[in-house]
Short mmCIF file of N, CA and C in Angstrom, two decimals:
data_model
loop_
_atom_site.label_atom_id
_atom_site.label_comp_id
_atom_site.label_asym_id
_atom_site.label_seq_id
_atom_site.Cartn_x
_atom_site.Cartn_y
_atom_site.Cartn_z
N UNK A 1081 94.45 78.68 58.57
CA UNK A 1081 94.80 79.85 57.78
C UNK A 1081 94.14 81.11 58.35
N UNK A 1082 92.87 80.96 58.72
CA UNK A 1082 92.14 82.11 59.29
C UNK A 1082 92.79 82.55 60.60
N UNK A 1083 93.26 81.59 61.39
CA UNK A 1083 93.90 81.93 62.66
C UNK A 1083 95.19 82.71 62.42
N UNK A 1084 95.94 82.34 61.39
CA UNK A 1084 97.18 83.04 61.06
C UNK A 1084 96.89 84.47 60.63
N UNK A 1085 95.89 84.65 59.79
CA UNK A 1085 95.51 85.99 59.33
C UNK A 1085 95.07 86.84 60.51
N UNK A 1086 94.28 86.25 61.40
CA UNK A 1086 93.80 86.98 62.58
C UNK A 1086 94.98 87.37 63.49
N UNK A 1087 95.92 86.46 63.68
CA UNK A 1087 97.09 86.74 64.51
C UNK A 1087 97.92 87.88 63.94
N UNK A 1088 98.18 87.84 62.63
CA UNK A 1088 98.96 88.90 61.99
C UNK A 1088 98.22 90.23 62.08
N UNK A 1089 96.92 90.22 61.83
CA UNK A 1089 96.13 91.45 61.91
C UNK A 1089 96.17 92.03 63.32
N UNK A 1090 96.05 91.16 64.33
CA UNK A 1090 96.09 91.62 65.71
C UNK A 1090 97.46 92.22 66.05
N UNK A 1091 98.53 91.58 65.62
CA UNK A 1091 99.87 92.11 65.88
C UNK A 1091 100.08 93.47 65.22
N UNK A 1092 99.61 93.61 64.00
CA UNK A 1092 99.73 94.90 63.31
C UNK A 1092 98.93 95.98 64.03
N UNK A 1093 97.74 95.63 64.49
CA UNK A 1093 96.91 96.60 65.20
C UNK A 1093 97.56 97.00 66.53
N UNK A 1094 98.10 96.01 67.26
CA UNK A 1094 98.73 96.30 68.55
C UNK A 1094 99.94 97.21 68.39
N UNK A 1095 100.67 97.11 67.30
CA UNK A 1095 101.84 97.96 67.08
C UNK A 1095 101.46 99.43 66.94
N UNK A 1096 100.20 99.68 66.58
CA UNK A 1096 99.75 101.07 66.41
C UNK A 1096 99.42 101.72 67.75
N UNK A 1097 99.21 100.92 68.80
CA UNK A 1097 98.87 101.48 70.10
C UNK A 1097 100.07 102.22 70.67
N UNK A 1098 99.83 103.35 71.33
CA UNK A 1098 100.95 104.10 71.90
C UNK A 1098 101.54 103.38 73.11
N UNK A 1099 102.84 103.49 73.25
CA UNK A 1099 103.51 102.98 74.43
C UNK A 1099 103.55 104.12 75.43
N UNK A 1100 103.11 103.87 76.67
CA UNK A 1100 103.08 104.92 77.68
C UNK A 1100 104.48 105.40 78.01
N UNK A 1101 104.59 106.67 78.33
CA UNK A 1101 105.86 107.24 78.77
C UNK A 1101 106.22 106.66 80.13
N UNK A 1102 107.47 106.43 80.34
CA UNK A 1102 107.94 105.92 81.63
C UNK A 1102 108.05 107.07 82.62
N UNK A 1103 107.91 106.78 83.90
CA UNK A 1103 108.12 107.82 84.91
C UNK A 1103 109.53 108.39 84.81
N UNK A 1104 109.70 109.61 85.25
CA UNK A 1104 111.02 110.24 85.22
C UNK A 1104 112.03 109.38 85.97
N UNK A 1105 113.20 109.27 85.39
CA UNK A 1105 114.25 108.49 86.05
C UNK A 1105 114.29 107.03 85.63
N UNK A 1106 113.31 106.60 84.85
CA UNK A 1106 113.29 105.21 84.41
C UNK A 1106 113.80 105.12 82.98
N UNK A 1107 114.55 104.11 82.67
CA UNK A 1107 115.02 103.89 81.31
C UNK A 1107 114.16 102.81 80.69
N UNK A 1108 113.54 103.12 79.56
CA UNK A 1108 112.64 102.16 78.91
C UNK A 1108 113.12 101.87 77.50
N UNK A 1109 113.05 100.61 77.13
CA UNK A 1109 113.33 100.21 75.76
C UNK A 1109 112.15 99.35 75.32
N UNK A 1110 111.54 99.70 74.21
CA UNK A 1110 110.45 98.89 73.70
C UNK A 1110 111.03 97.57 73.22
N UNK A 1111 110.36 96.49 73.55
CA UNK A 1111 110.91 95.19 73.20
C UNK A 1111 109.97 94.35 72.35
N UNK A 1112 108.95 94.95 71.78
CA UNK A 1112 108.10 94.16 70.92
C UNK A 1112 106.74 94.78 70.74
N UNK A 1113 105.88 94.03 70.09
CA UNK A 1113 104.53 94.49 69.79
C UNK A 1113 103.67 94.51 71.04
N UNK A 1114 102.59 95.22 70.96
CA UNK A 1114 101.60 95.18 72.02
C UNK A 1114 101.85 96.11 73.17
N UNK A 1115 102.80 97.01 73.05
CA UNK A 1115 103.04 97.95 74.13
C UNK A 1115 103.90 97.41 75.26
N UNK A 1116 104.42 96.20 75.10
CA UNK A 1116 105.31 95.67 76.13
C UNK A 1116 106.64 96.39 76.04
N UNK A 1117 107.22 96.65 77.18
CA UNK A 1117 108.50 97.34 77.20
C UNK A 1117 109.33 96.84 78.36
N UNK A 1118 110.60 96.99 78.21
CA UNK A 1118 111.56 96.60 79.24
C UNK A 1118 111.99 97.88 79.95
N UNK A 1119 112.20 97.81 81.25
CA UNK A 1119 112.68 98.99 81.96
C UNK A 1119 113.68 98.56 83.02
N UNK A 1120 114.44 99.52 83.47
CA UNK A 1120 115.45 99.25 84.49
C UNK A 1120 114.78 98.82 85.79
N UNK A 1121 115.43 97.96 86.53
CA UNK A 1121 114.89 97.48 87.80
C UNK A 1121 114.85 98.62 88.82
N UNK A 1122 115.85 99.48 88.81
CA UNK A 1122 115.93 100.59 89.76
C UNK A 1122 115.89 101.92 89.01
N UNK A 1123 115.27 102.92 89.63
CA UNK A 1123 115.33 104.26 89.04
C UNK A 1123 116.68 104.89 89.39
N UNK A 1124 116.90 106.09 88.92
CA UNK A 1124 118.20 106.73 89.08
C UNK A 1124 118.58 106.91 90.56
N UNK A 1125 117.63 107.36 91.39
CA UNK A 1125 117.91 107.55 92.81
C UNK A 1125 118.25 106.24 93.51
N UNK A 1126 117.52 105.17 93.16
CA UNK A 1126 117.77 103.86 93.76
C UNK A 1126 119.12 103.31 93.30
N UNK A 1127 119.44 103.51 92.02
CA UNK A 1127 120.74 103.05 91.50
C UNK A 1127 121.88 103.75 92.23
N UNK A 1128 121.73 105.05 92.41
CA UNK A 1128 122.76 105.83 93.09
C UNK A 1128 122.95 105.36 94.53
N UNK A 1129 121.85 105.13 95.24
CA UNK A 1129 121.93 104.66 96.63
C UNK A 1129 122.56 103.27 96.68
N UNK A 1130 122.20 102.39 95.76
CA UNK A 1130 122.77 101.04 95.76
C UNK A 1130 124.27 101.10 95.51
N UNK A 1131 124.69 101.88 94.52
CA UNK A 1131 126.12 101.98 94.22
C UNK A 1131 126.89 102.53 95.41
N UNK A 1132 126.33 103.52 96.08
CA UNK A 1132 126.99 104.10 97.26
C UNK A 1132 127.13 103.07 98.37
N UNK A 1133 126.07 102.29 98.59
CA UNK A 1133 126.13 101.27 99.64
C UNK A 1133 127.12 100.17 99.30
N UNK A 1134 127.09 99.69 98.06
CA UNK A 1134 128.02 98.64 97.65
C UNK A 1134 129.46 99.09 97.87
N UNK A 1135 129.75 100.34 97.54
CA UNK A 1135 131.11 100.87 97.69
C UNK A 1135 131.50 101.04 99.15
N UNK A 1136 130.53 101.36 100.01
CA UNK A 1136 130.85 101.71 101.41
C UNK A 1136 130.77 100.54 102.38
N UNK A 1137 129.96 99.54 102.08
CA UNK A 1137 129.77 98.44 103.04
C UNK A 1137 131.02 97.57 103.15
N UNK A 1138 131.29 97.07 104.34
CA UNK A 1138 132.42 96.15 104.50
C UNK A 1138 132.14 94.82 103.80
N UNK A 1139 133.19 94.04 103.60
CA UNK A 1139 133.03 92.71 102.98
C UNK A 1139 132.04 91.87 103.78
N UNK A 1140 131.32 91.04 103.08
CA UNK A 1140 130.37 90.15 103.74
C UNK A 1140 128.94 90.64 103.68
N UNK A 1141 128.72 91.85 103.23
CA UNK A 1141 127.37 92.38 103.08
C UNK A 1141 127.04 92.50 101.60
N UNK A 1142 125.77 92.28 101.28
CA UNK A 1142 125.29 92.39 99.90
C UNK A 1142 124.09 93.31 99.88
N UNK A 1143 123.89 94.02 98.77
CA UNK A 1143 122.76 94.93 98.61
C UNK A 1143 121.88 94.37 97.50
N UNK A 1144 120.70 93.89 97.88
CA UNK A 1144 119.77 93.28 96.93
C UNK A 1144 118.68 94.29 96.57
N UNK A 1145 118.43 94.49 95.28
CA UNK A 1145 117.38 95.44 94.88
C UNK A 1145 116.03 94.76 94.73
N UNK A 1146 114.98 95.50 95.00
CA UNK A 1146 113.59 95.11 94.71
C UNK A 1146 113.23 93.71 95.22
N UNK A 1147 113.31 93.53 96.52
CA UNK A 1147 112.95 92.24 97.12
C UNK A 1147 111.57 92.38 97.75
N UNK A 1148 110.68 91.43 97.43
CA UNK A 1148 109.33 91.46 98.01
C UNK A 1148 109.41 91.29 99.52
N UNK A 1149 108.64 92.06 100.24
CA UNK A 1149 108.62 91.98 101.70
C UNK A 1149 108.29 90.56 102.14
N UNK A 1150 107.32 89.94 101.49
CA UNK A 1150 106.90 88.59 101.90
C UNK A 1150 107.94 87.52 101.59
N UNK A 1151 108.99 87.87 100.86
CA UNK A 1151 110.06 86.91 100.61
C UNK A 1151 111.04 86.80 101.77
N UNK A 1152 111.02 87.79 102.68
CA UNK A 1152 111.97 87.73 103.80
C UNK A 1152 111.35 88.06 105.16
N UNK A 1153 110.03 88.26 105.20
CA UNK A 1153 109.34 88.52 106.46
C UNK A 1153 108.08 87.66 106.51
N UNK A 1154 107.93 86.90 107.59
CA UNK A 1154 106.68 86.17 107.82
C UNK A 1154 105.72 87.11 108.53
N UNK A 1155 104.49 87.20 108.01
CA UNK A 1155 103.49 88.10 108.59
C UNK A 1155 102.19 87.34 108.80
N UNK A 1156 101.33 87.83 109.70
CA UNK A 1156 100.02 87.20 109.86
C UNK A 1156 99.25 87.23 108.53
N UNK A 1157 98.44 86.22 108.31
CA UNK A 1157 97.70 86.09 107.05
C UNK A 1157 96.90 87.34 106.71
N UNK A 1158 96.32 87.98 107.71
CA UNK A 1158 95.50 89.17 107.46
C UNK A 1158 96.32 90.33 106.91
N UNK A 1159 97.62 90.35 107.16
CA UNK A 1159 98.48 91.44 106.70
C UNK A 1159 99.04 91.22 105.30
N UNK A 1160 99.01 89.98 104.81
CA UNK A 1160 99.65 89.67 103.53
C UNK A 1160 99.16 90.54 102.37
N UNK A 1161 97.85 90.78 102.23
CA UNK A 1161 97.42 91.63 101.11
C UNK A 1161 97.98 93.05 101.16
N UNK A 1162 98.27 93.55 102.34
CA UNK A 1162 98.80 94.91 102.48
C UNK A 1162 100.31 94.98 102.26
N UNK A 1163 100.96 93.83 102.16
CA UNK A 1163 102.42 93.80 102.05
C UNK A 1163 102.90 93.09 100.79
N UNK A 1164 102.16 93.27 99.71
CA UNK A 1164 102.53 92.61 98.45
C UNK A 1164 103.68 93.33 97.74
N UNK A 1165 104.05 94.50 98.21
CA UNK A 1165 105.09 95.30 97.56
C UNK A 1165 106.49 94.82 97.90
N UNK A 1166 107.45 95.60 97.47
CA UNK A 1166 108.86 95.26 97.68
C UNK A 1166 109.57 96.40 98.40
N UNK A 1167 110.76 96.10 98.85
CA UNK A 1167 111.63 97.14 99.39
C UNK A 1167 112.61 97.53 98.29
N UNK A 1168 113.08 98.77 98.34
CA UNK A 1168 114.01 99.23 97.30
C UNK A 1168 115.34 98.50 97.40
N UNK A 1169 115.94 98.50 98.58
CA UNK A 1169 117.24 97.87 98.79
C UNK A 1169 117.23 97.09 100.10
N UNK A 1170 117.66 95.86 100.04
CA UNK A 1170 117.76 95.02 101.24
C UNK A 1170 119.22 94.68 101.45
N UNK A 1171 119.77 95.10 102.57
CA UNK A 1171 121.15 94.76 102.92
C UNK A 1171 121.10 93.46 103.71
N UNK A 1172 121.88 92.47 103.25
CA UNK A 1172 121.94 91.17 103.91
C UNK A 1172 123.39 90.86 104.27
N UNK A 1173 123.55 89.95 105.25
CA UNK A 1173 124.90 89.55 105.62
C UNK A 1173 125.34 88.37 104.75
N UNK A 1174 126.48 87.78 105.08
CA UNK A 1174 127.03 86.71 104.23
C UNK A 1174 126.16 85.45 104.22
N UNK A 1175 125.26 85.32 105.20
CA UNK A 1175 124.32 84.19 105.22
C UNK A 1175 122.99 84.57 104.57
N UNK A 1176 122.93 85.76 103.99
CA UNK A 1176 121.74 86.33 103.35
C UNK A 1176 120.60 86.53 104.34
N UNK A 1177 120.97 86.84 105.57
CA UNK A 1177 120.00 87.22 106.60
C UNK A 1177 119.77 88.72 106.49
N UNK A 1178 118.50 89.17 106.48
CA UNK A 1178 118.24 90.61 106.39
C UNK A 1178 118.87 91.37 107.55
N UNK A 1179 119.49 92.50 107.22
CA UNK A 1179 120.15 93.34 108.22
C UNK A 1179 119.45 94.69 108.33
N UNK A 1180 119.23 95.34 107.20
CA UNK A 1180 118.59 96.66 107.18
C UNK A 1180 117.96 96.87 105.79
N UNK A 1181 116.87 97.60 105.77
CA UNK A 1181 116.20 97.98 104.52
C UNK A 1181 116.48 99.45 104.26
N UNK A 1182 116.77 99.78 103.02
CA UNK A 1182 116.93 101.18 102.61
C UNK A 1182 115.83 101.48 101.60
N UNK A 1183 115.00 102.46 101.92
CA UNK A 1183 113.94 102.91 101.03
C UNK A 1183 114.31 104.28 100.48
N UNK A 1184 114.28 104.41 99.17
CA UNK A 1184 114.59 105.68 98.51
C UNK A 1184 113.26 106.31 98.13
N UNK A 1185 112.86 107.33 98.87
CA UNK A 1185 111.54 107.93 98.70
C UNK A 1185 111.56 109.04 97.66
N UNK A 1186 110.79 108.82 96.60
CA UNK A 1186 110.65 109.82 95.55
C UNK A 1186 109.38 110.63 95.74
N UNK A 1187 108.96 111.36 94.72
CA UNK A 1187 107.79 112.24 94.84
C UNK A 1187 106.49 111.50 95.12
N UNK A 1188 106.37 110.24 94.71
CA UNK A 1188 105.13 109.49 94.93
C UNK A 1188 104.94 109.11 96.40
N UNK A 1189 105.97 109.23 97.20
CA UNK A 1189 105.87 108.84 98.61
C UNK A 1189 105.16 109.88 99.46
N UNK A 1190 104.69 110.94 98.85
CA UNK A 1190 103.98 111.98 99.59
C UNK A 1190 102.46 111.87 99.45
N UNK A 1191 101.98 110.91 98.65
CA UNK A 1191 100.54 110.74 98.50
C UNK A 1191 100.00 109.98 99.70
N UNK A 1192 98.75 110.23 100.09
CA UNK A 1192 98.17 109.52 101.24
C UNK A 1192 98.20 108.00 101.07
N UNK A 1193 97.91 107.53 99.86
CA UNK A 1193 97.90 106.08 99.62
C UNK A 1193 99.30 105.49 99.82
N UNK A 1194 100.32 106.15 99.30
CA UNK A 1194 101.68 105.63 99.45
C UNK A 1194 102.15 105.72 100.89
N UNK A 1195 101.74 106.75 101.59
CA UNK A 1195 102.11 106.86 103.02
C UNK A 1195 101.52 105.71 103.82
N UNK A 1196 100.29 105.31 103.49
CA UNK A 1196 99.67 104.16 104.18
C UNK A 1196 100.45 102.88 103.88
N UNK A 1197 100.82 102.69 102.62
CA UNK A 1197 101.60 101.51 102.25
C UNK A 1197 102.94 101.49 102.97
N UNK A 1198 103.60 102.65 102.98
CA UNK A 1198 104.90 102.74 103.65
C UNK A 1198 104.77 102.46 105.15
N UNK A 1199 103.70 102.97 105.76
CA UNK A 1199 103.49 102.75 107.21
C UNK A 1199 103.28 101.27 107.49
N UNK A 1200 102.50 100.58 106.65
CA UNK A 1200 102.27 99.14 106.84
C UNK A 1200 103.57 98.36 106.67
N UNK A 1201 104.34 98.74 105.66
CA UNK A 1201 105.62 98.08 105.41
C UNK A 1201 106.58 98.32 106.57
N UNK A 1202 106.70 99.58 107.01
CA UNK A 1202 107.59 99.91 108.13
C UNK A 1202 107.20 99.16 109.40
N UNK A 1203 105.89 99.06 109.65
CA UNK A 1203 105.41 98.35 110.85
C UNK A 1203 105.81 96.87 110.79
N UNK A 1204 105.58 96.23 109.65
CA UNK A 1204 105.92 94.81 109.51
C UNK A 1204 107.42 94.59 109.68
N UNK A 1205 108.22 95.46 109.09
CA UNK A 1205 109.67 95.32 109.21
C UNK A 1205 110.13 95.54 110.64
N UNK A 1206 109.56 96.55 111.30
CA UNK A 1206 109.90 96.84 112.70
C UNK A 1206 109.53 95.65 113.59
N UNK A 1207 108.35 95.07 113.38
CA UNK A 1207 107.91 93.92 114.17
C UNK A 1207 108.81 92.71 113.95
N UNK A 1208 109.39 92.61 112.74
CA UNK A 1208 110.29 91.49 112.43
C UNK A 1208 111.73 91.79 112.88
N UNK A 1209 111.95 92.98 113.43
CA UNK A 1209 113.28 93.33 113.91
C UNK A 1209 114.23 93.80 112.82
N UNK A 1210 113.68 94.28 111.71
CA UNK A 1210 114.51 94.76 110.60
C UNK A 1210 114.39 96.28 110.52
N UNK A 1211 115.47 97.00 110.76
CA UNK A 1211 115.40 98.47 110.71
C UNK A 1211 115.21 98.97 109.27
N UNK A 1212 114.61 100.15 109.17
CA UNK A 1212 114.38 100.80 107.88
C UNK A 1212 115.05 102.17 107.90
N UNK A 1213 115.83 102.43 106.87
CA UNK A 1213 116.44 103.75 106.67
C UNK A 1213 115.78 104.34 105.43
N UNK A 1214 115.17 105.51 105.60
CA UNK A 1214 114.53 106.19 104.47
C UNK A 1214 115.37 107.39 104.06
N UNK A 1215 115.62 107.49 102.76
CA UNK A 1215 116.38 108.63 102.22
C UNK A 1215 115.58 109.24 101.07
N UNK A 1216 115.76 110.53 100.86
CA UNK A 1216 115.09 111.23 99.77
C UNK A 1216 115.80 110.92 98.45
N UNK A 1217 115.01 110.64 97.42
CA UNK A 1217 115.58 110.30 96.12
C UNK A 1217 116.40 111.44 95.54
N UNK A 1218 115.99 112.64 95.81
CA UNK A 1218 116.69 113.80 95.25
C UNK A 1218 117.60 114.47 96.28
N UNK A 1219 117.89 113.76 97.34
CA UNK A 1219 118.74 114.32 98.38
C UNK A 1219 120.18 114.47 97.91
N UNK A 1220 120.92 115.25 98.60
CA UNK A 1220 122.33 115.50 98.26
C UNK A 1220 123.25 114.64 99.12
N UNK A 1221 122.79 113.47 99.49
CA UNK A 1221 123.60 112.62 100.35
C UNK A 1221 124.74 111.98 99.57
N UNK A 1222 125.86 111.89 100.22
CA UNK A 1222 126.99 111.17 99.63
C UNK A 1222 126.89 109.71 100.08
N UNK A 1223 127.74 108.88 99.51
CA UNK A 1223 127.78 107.49 99.92
C UNK A 1223 128.10 107.35 101.39
N UNK A 1224 128.98 108.21 101.89
CA UNK A 1224 129.35 108.16 103.31
C UNK A 1224 128.19 108.58 104.20
N UNK A 1225 127.39 109.56 103.75
CA UNK A 1225 126.20 109.97 104.52
C UNK A 1225 125.24 108.79 104.66
N UNK A 1226 125.00 108.11 103.55
CA UNK A 1226 124.10 106.97 103.57
C UNK A 1226 124.67 105.85 104.44
N UNK A 1227 125.97 105.61 104.30
CA UNK A 1227 126.61 104.57 105.11
C UNK A 1227 126.49 104.88 106.60
N UNK A 1228 126.63 106.15 106.99
CA UNK A 1228 126.50 106.54 108.40
C UNK A 1228 125.11 106.21 108.95
N UNK A 1229 124.09 106.29 108.11
CA UNK A 1229 122.74 105.96 108.56
C UNK A 1229 122.54 104.45 108.67
N UNK A 1230 123.20 103.70 107.80
CA UNK A 1230 123.06 102.24 107.77
C UNK A 1230 123.98 101.57 108.79
N UNK A 1231 125.15 102.12 109.00
CA UNK A 1231 126.21 101.50 109.81
C UNK A 1231 125.76 101.07 111.21
N UNK A 1232 124.95 101.85 111.94
CA UNK A 1232 124.55 101.39 113.28
C UNK A 1232 123.77 100.08 113.28
N UNK A 1233 123.23 99.69 112.14
CA UNK A 1233 122.41 98.49 112.07
C UNK A 1233 123.20 97.26 111.61
N UNK A 1234 124.47 97.45 111.28
CA UNK A 1234 125.29 96.33 110.79
C UNK A 1234 125.78 95.46 111.93
#
């Protein structure tokens, strides 16, 4: 009985905690007590780039969002801690072999820390033979502009 009372009291207290605002471009829906929330996998710029690629790519290619680098690149053990992140969009062929990575760079990509992460990621991908195309999140690129950058790597 005491455990039940404690659990209910804790849940009521957690509901009073503020839920942090999501970064611009993210859609968030609160899904329960304790400040947990659900959010979109891709921000607006990433969604736009993915939709443009899906529409422009020929049959046989797929655009996968938010894939961990270590899920498709083997790296030396010493590099693994630096490559725990993901790529925004991974274009794969019909055998799901990586073809090209598309990174949609937003305002956070200008910080020194993020530039170091991006450089480590770009180096690992380059060493694995996977090209990287970087586009600005707020750029005025059309789907065809993005396709022209990706097309040489198909």
